[in-house]
Short mmCIF file of C-alpha atoms and ligand atoms in Angstrom, two decimals:
data_model
loop_
_atom_site.label_atom_id
_atom_site.label_comp_id
_atom_site.label_asym_id
_atom_site.label_seq_id
_atom_site.Cartn_x
_atom_site.Cartn_y
_atom_site.Cartn_z
CA LYS H 1 -31.15 31.88 -40.61
CA ILE H 2 -28.27 30.82 -38.39
CA LEU H 3 -28.90 31.35 -34.72
CA ARG H 4 -26.23 31.76 -32.11
CA GLU H 5 -27.32 28.40 -30.75
CA ASP H 6 -26.57 26.67 -34.07
CA PHE H 7 -23.19 28.27 -34.12
CA MET H 8 -22.42 27.06 -30.61
CA ASN H 9 -23.63 23.57 -31.50
CA ALA H 10 -21.38 23.54 -34.52
CA LEU H 11 -18.43 24.47 -32.36
CA GLU H 12 -19.26 21.59 -30.07
CA GLU H 13 -19.39 19.20 -32.99
CA VAL H 14 -16.04 20.16 -34.47
CA LYS H 15 -13.58 17.79 -32.90
CA PRO H 16 -9.96 18.91 -32.84
CA ALA H 17 -7.76 17.30 -35.46
CA PHE H 18 -5.54 15.42 -33.04
CA GLY H 19 -6.49 13.04 -30.33
CA ILE H 20 -8.65 14.10 -27.49
CA ALA H 21 -8.95 10.97 -25.44
CA SER H 22 -11.91 12.21 -23.44
CA GLU H 23 -13.57 8.82 -23.00
CA GLU H 24 -10.42 7.34 -21.55
CA PHE H 25 -10.17 10.20 -19.11
CA GLU H 26 -13.82 9.96 -18.18
CA GLN H 27 -13.27 6.32 -17.28
CA CYS H 28 -10.39 7.24 -14.99
CA SER H 29 -12.51 9.62 -12.96
CA ALA H 30 -15.87 7.89 -13.36
CA ASN H 31 -16.56 8.16 -9.63
CA GLY H 32 -15.89 11.87 -9.67
CA ILE H 33 -13.74 13.86 -7.30
CA ILE H 34 -14.99 14.28 -3.74
CA GLU H 35 -13.56 17.31 -1.98
CA PHE H 36 -13.09 15.45 1.28
CA SER H 37 -10.50 17.91 2.57
CA PRO H 38 -9.07 21.32 1.61
CA SER H 39 -6.01 19.51 0.22
CA VAL H 40 -8.07 18.20 -2.72
CA TYR H 41 -9.10 21.67 -3.80
CA GLU H 42 -5.60 23.01 -3.19
CA LEU H 43 -4.07 20.31 -5.38
CA LEU H 44 -6.45 21.04 -8.24
CA GLN H 45 -5.75 24.76 -7.88
CA LYS H 46 -1.99 24.24 -7.98
CA ALA H 47 -2.28 22.01 -11.00
CA HIS H 48 -4.49 24.56 -12.69
CA LEU H 49 -1.75 27.16 -12.31
CA PHE H 50 0.57 24.92 -14.31
CA VAL H 51 -2.13 24.49 -16.94
CA GLU H 52 -2.33 28.29 -17.21
CA GLN H 53 1.42 28.75 -17.09
CA VAL H 54 1.95 26.59 -20.16
CA GLN H 55 -0.96 28.26 -21.90
CA GLN H 56 0.10 31.83 -21.21
CA SER H 57 3.81 32.15 -20.63
CA SER H 58 5.97 31.97 -23.72
CA ARG H 59 8.94 31.34 -21.44
CA SER H 60 7.75 27.95 -20.29
CA PRO H 61 6.91 25.86 -23.32
CA LEU H 62 7.51 22.70 -21.28
CA VAL H 63 6.21 22.07 -17.78
CA SER H 64 6.06 18.68 -16.11
CA LEU H 65 4.27 17.70 -12.93
CA LEU H 66 4.60 14.47 -10.99
CA LEU H 67 1.66 13.41 -8.82
CA HIS H 68 2.90 10.93 -6.26
CA GLY H 69 1.22 9.23 -3.36
CA SER H 70 0.26 5.83 -1.99
CA SER H 71 -1.45 3.29 -4.13
CA GLY H 72 -5.13 4.18 -4.37
CA SER H 73 -4.74 7.76 -3.18
CA GLY H 74 -6.50 9.06 -6.29
CA LYS H 75 -3.62 10.07 -8.55
CA THR H 76 -5.06 8.79 -11.81
CA ALA H 77 -8.48 10.33 -11.19
CA LEU H 78 -6.90 13.67 -10.30
CA ALA H 79 -4.63 13.65 -13.36
CA ALA H 80 -7.62 12.78 -15.57
CA THR H 81 -9.66 15.55 -14.00
CA ILE H 82 -6.93 18.12 -14.61
CA ALA H 83 -6.69 16.86 -18.20
CA GLN H 84 -10.44 17.21 -18.71
CA ARG H 85 -10.81 20.63 -17.15
CA ASN H 86 -8.94 22.66 -19.74
CA SER H 87 -9.20 23.71 -23.34
CA TYR H 88 -5.99 22.22 -24.70
CA PRO H 89 -6.52 20.98 -28.25
CA PHE H 90 -4.35 17.89 -27.71
CA VAL H 91 -4.84 15.78 -24.60
CA LYS H 92 -3.58 12.21 -24.39
CA LEU H 93 -3.21 9.43 -21.87
CA VAL H 94 -0.23 7.08 -21.77
CA SER H 95 -1.17 4.24 -19.45
CA PRO H 96 -0.07 0.67 -18.74
CA GLU H 97 -3.61 -0.42 -19.69
CA SER H 98 -3.18 0.99 -23.19
CA MET H 99 0.09 -0.92 -23.57
CA ILE H 100 -1.19 -4.37 -22.70
CA GLY H 101 0.06 -7.01 -25.11
CA LEU H 102 2.65 -4.74 -26.69
CA THR H 103 6.28 -5.78 -26.88
CA GLU H 104 8.92 -3.53 -25.40
CA SER H 105 9.75 -1.96 -28.77
CA GLN H 106 6.06 -1.47 -29.56
CA ARG H 107 5.65 0.30 -26.22
CA ILE H 108 8.50 2.59 -27.04
CA SER H 109 7.01 3.39 -30.47
CA ALA H 110 3.57 4.00 -28.99
CA ILE H 111 4.91 6.38 -26.35
CA THR H 112 7.16 8.18 -28.84
CA LYS H 113 4.27 8.55 -31.29
CA ILE H 114 2.08 10.26 -28.70
CA PHE H 115 4.83 12.77 -27.93
CA ASN H 116 5.57 13.35 -31.63
CA ASP H 117 1.86 13.90 -32.30
CA SER H 118 1.74 16.41 -29.46
CA TYR H 119 4.53 18.44 -31.10
CA LYS H 120 2.15 19.08 -34.03
CA SER H 121 -0.35 20.84 -31.80
CA PRO H 122 0.27 24.34 -30.41
CA LEU H 123 -0.80 23.33 -26.92
CA SER H 124 -0.74 19.80 -25.54
CA LEU H 125 -1.20 17.85 -22.37
CA ILE H 126 0.03 14.30 -21.92
CA VAL H 127 -0.77 12.22 -18.85
CA VAL H 128 1.81 9.51 -18.22
CA ASP H 129 -0.02 7.33 -15.76
CA ASP H 130 1.47 4.82 -13.37
CA ILE H 131 5.03 5.29 -14.53
CA GLU H 132 6.50 2.38 -12.56
CA ARG H 133 4.07 0.03 -14.28
CA LEU H 134 4.83 1.53 -17.68
CA LEU H 135 8.43 0.62 -16.92
CA GLU H 136 7.28 -2.85 -15.88
CA TRP H 137 9.07 -2.33 -12.63
CA VAL H 138 8.82 -5.27 -10.22
CA PRO H 139 10.07 -5.04 -6.66
CA ILE H 140 11.43 -8.57 -6.65
CA GLY H 141 14.89 -8.34 -8.13
CA ALA H 142 14.14 -4.69 -8.90
CA ARG H 143 13.62 -5.37 -12.57
CA PHE H 144 12.30 -2.89 -15.12
CA SER H 145 12.55 -2.01 -18.78
CA ASN H 146 15.59 0.17 -19.18
CA SER H 147 14.71 1.06 -22.80
CA VAL H 148 11.27 2.36 -21.83
CA LEU H 149 12.90 4.26 -18.97
CA GLN H 150 15.46 5.89 -21.27
CA THR H 151 12.74 6.79 -23.79
CA LEU H 152 10.57 8.41 -21.13
CA LEU H 153 13.51 10.24 -19.57
CA VAL H 154 14.35 11.82 -22.90
CA LEU H 155 10.75 12.65 -23.83
CA ILE H 156 9.86 14.17 -20.46
CA LYS H 157 12.81 16.57 -20.68
CA LYS H 158 12.62 17.27 -24.40
CA GLN H 159 11.64 20.83 -25.33
CA PRO H 160 8.81 20.88 -27.86
CA PRO H 161 9.58 22.55 -31.21
CA LYS H 162 9.43 26.34 -31.43
CA GLY H 163 5.94 27.72 -30.90
CA ARG H 164 4.66 24.48 -29.34
CA ARG H 165 3.82 24.03 -25.69
CA LEU H 166 3.49 20.90 -23.64
CA LEU H 167 2.34 20.03 -20.15
CA ILE H 168 3.22 16.55 -18.91
CA ILE H 169 1.49 15.09 -15.86
CA GLY H 170 3.02 11.88 -14.51
CA THR H 171 1.69 9.70 -11.72
CA THR H 172 3.44 7.18 -9.51
CA SER H 173 3.00 5.22 -6.30
CA GLU H 174 6.75 4.59 -6.18
CA ARG H 175 8.36 7.98 -5.96
CA GLU H 176 11.48 6.59 -4.29
CA VAL H 177 11.99 4.05 -7.03
CA LEU H 178 11.61 6.73 -9.69
CA ALA H 179 14.07 8.91 -7.79
CA GLN H 180 16.67 6.14 -8.00
CA MET H 181 16.11 6.00 -11.75
CA ASP H 182 16.57 9.79 -12.08
CA MET H 183 12.99 9.87 -13.24
CA ALA H 184 11.56 11.92 -10.37
CA SER H 185 14.07 14.71 -10.99
CA ALA H 186 13.14 14.75 -14.68
CA PHE H 187 9.88 16.37 -13.61
CA SER H 188 10.05 20.09 -12.96
CA ASN H 189 7.33 19.96 -10.26
CA GLU H 190 5.85 17.48 -7.81
CA ILE H 191 2.68 17.34 -5.77
CA TYR H 192 2.00 14.80 -3.05
CA VAL H 193 -1.45 13.22 -3.16
CA GLU H 194 -2.61 12.64 0.40
CA ASN H 195 -4.44 9.67 1.76
CA ILE H 196 -7.48 10.07 3.97
CA GLY H 197 -6.20 10.45 7.48
CA THR H 198 -8.77 12.41 9.41
CA LEU H 199 -12.24 11.60 10.61
CA ASP H 200 -13.60 14.72 8.93
CA ALA H 201 -12.32 13.58 5.57
CA MET H 202 -13.67 10.06 6.07
CA GLN H 203 -17.06 11.42 7.07
CA ALA H 204 -17.15 13.68 4.04
CA VAL H 205 -16.61 10.68 1.75
CA VAL H 206 -19.20 8.50 3.48
CA GLN H 207 -21.75 11.30 3.56
CA HIS H 208 -21.13 12.02 -0.12
CA SER H 209 -21.58 8.36 -1.05
CA GLY H 210 -25.25 8.29 -0.09
CA LEU H 211 -24.80 5.09 1.90
CA PHE H 212 -27.82 5.81 4.09
CA ASP H 213 -31.19 7.48 3.53
CA GLU H 214 -31.50 9.04 6.97
CA GLN H 215 -29.13 11.56 8.52
CA CYS H 216 -29.53 9.83 11.90
CA ASP H 217 -27.88 6.71 10.42
CA TYR H 218 -24.89 8.78 9.37
CA ASP H 219 -24.73 10.39 12.80
CA ARG H 220 -24.75 7.01 14.50
CA LEU H 221 -21.99 5.71 12.22
CA PHE H 222 -19.90 8.85 12.65
CA ALA H 223 -20.23 8.64 16.43
CA ASN H 224 -18.97 5.05 16.32
CA LEU H 225 -16.17 5.94 13.94
CA HIS H 226 -15.17 8.80 16.17
CA GLU H 227 -14.99 6.56 19.19
CA TYR H 228 -13.00 3.87 17.38
CA LEU H 229 -10.61 6.07 15.43
CA GLU H 230 -9.95 8.68 18.11
CA THR H 231 -6.97 6.79 19.47
CA ARG H 232 -5.88 5.20 16.21
CA PRO H 233 -3.95 7.13 13.59
CA PHE H 234 -5.05 5.85 10.18
CA SER H 235 -4.30 6.41 6.54
CA ILE H 236 -6.54 5.00 3.86
CA GLY H 237 -6.66 5.64 0.12
CA ILE H 238 -9.82 7.13 -1.34
CA LYS H 239 -10.05 4.19 -3.75
CA LYS H 240 -10.15 1.71 -0.86
CA LEU H 241 -12.57 3.78 1.19
CA LEU H 242 -15.01 4.02 -1.72
CA LEU H 243 -14.74 0.27 -2.22
CA LEU H 244 -15.44 -0.24 1.45
CA VAL H 245 -18.57 1.91 1.22
CA GLU H 246 -19.76 -0.19 -1.72
CA THR H 247 -19.12 -3.39 0.23
CA ALA H 248 -21.17 -2.04 3.13
CA ARG H 249 -23.94 -0.98 0.77
CA GLN H 250 -24.49 -4.61 -0.28
CA ASP H 251 -24.92 -5.73 3.31
CA PRO H 252 -28.36 -5.63 4.97
CA ASP H 253 -26.61 -4.26 8.06
CA LYS H 254 -24.61 -1.46 6.44
CA HIS H 255 -23.57 0.08 9.72
CA SER H 256 -21.98 -3.04 11.25
CA ARG H 257 -20.43 -4.03 7.98
CA PHE H 258 -18.76 -0.67 7.57
CA MET H 259 -17.49 -0.68 11.15
CA ASN H 260 -16.14 -4.23 10.75
CA GLU H 261 -14.30 -3.32 7.58
CA ILE H 262 -12.80 -0.27 9.27
CA ARG H 263 -11.75 -2.35 12.29
CA ALA H 264 -10.01 -4.80 9.97
CA LEU H 265 -8.06 -1.95 8.39
CA CYS H 266 -7.29 0.51 11.16
P1 ATP X 1 -3.42 3.32 -8.15
O1 ATP X 1 -2.31 3.56 -7.18
O2 ATP X 1 -4.03 1.98 -8.02
O3 ATP X 1 -3.07 3.70 -9.54
P2 ATP X 1 -4.75 5.86 -7.91
O4 ATP X 1 -3.98 6.58 -6.87
O5 ATP X 1 -4.47 6.18 -9.33
O6 ATP X 1 -4.62 4.30 -7.68
P3 ATP X 1 -7.47 6.16 -8.67
O7 ATP X 1 -7.43 5.03 -9.61
O8 ATP X 1 -7.45 7.53 -9.23
O9 ATP X 1 -6.28 6.06 -7.60
O10 ATP X 1 -8.74 5.95 -7.74
C1 ATP X 1 -9.37 6.96 -7.03
C2 ATP X 1 -10.87 6.75 -7.08
O11 ATP X 1 -11.49 7.61 -6.12
C3 ATP X 1 -11.49 7.11 -8.42
O12 ATP X 1 -12.54 6.22 -8.66
C4 ATP X 1 -12.02 8.52 -8.20
O13 ATP X 1 -13.13 8.79 -9.03
C5 ATP X 1 -12.40 8.49 -6.74
N1 ATP X 1 -12.28 9.79 -6.05
C6 ATP X 1 -13.22 10.39 -5.34
N2 ATP X 1 -12.78 11.52 -4.77
C7 ATP X 1 -11.51 11.65 -5.12
C8 ATP X 1 -10.51 12.62 -4.84
N3 ATP X 1 -10.74 13.68 -4.07
N4 ATP X 1 -9.29 12.42 -5.37
C9 ATP X 1 -9.05 11.36 -6.13
N5 ATP X 1 -9.95 10.40 -6.44
C10 ATP X 1 -11.17 10.54 -5.95
MG1 MG X 2 -3.61 5.11 -10.86
#
């Protein structure tokens, strides 16, 4: 006898025919997403609307979204989270990490292949992570790979074949540079990923991290942070703040260590 449970298990086991790069995406957001401010939830909500738009509206078979913000503001983790939280049968990550050791022409083939594969699936999502690094852009002498740029420009704007739908999510820490390359305008939508710039947000992250065992230790730290940061505008990426918490965790005197690290930064 086949129980409903068996049926559900079987569904779980059937992997879609084309690439679901779930492990890659899990790695990108291994530390999870902390909702340290309303902006985090709002961003995910907005992105989810695009996910639904591509899924439901036959009039928008191609939607692209650029997540931009400072280095370490959480763009990759957010893009990976959006990619994981949907039921698209084809989800792929194009990242500089996956291109290590490839020549320029191999990079172009690899990127083109992912897009061509996506055209075989009715509904696809491609994350193009860290675009300036994919282009091997370097600030000194403003060098970059023009062939990779041209390839990406074409692919990001290319309508998928009839009946196919595609959502592209790009990330960059260099929005201005991409704008000069006409790359930013190739995306139909943009969302700015904010840094942490309020005490509330910082407290939410520290509290979430489980740095201390006792609430009174948090309260003491937050009181000190409040006093120090009250007169100092600050802006710190979530990546850096989490690293800072981990540094403090290793120190026997977590409180002082955290405060010292903050003083060095802000
Ligand atoms: P880079 O500019 O170096 O590419 P990035 O902007 O892509 O950095 P991530 O690599 O995504 O930043 O790093 C963000 C880290 O913070 C991840 O480890 C992620 O799990 C964690 N994180 C926790 N909360 C959030 C959040 N609300 N938004 C984004 N990342 C978060
Ligand atoms: Mg990144």
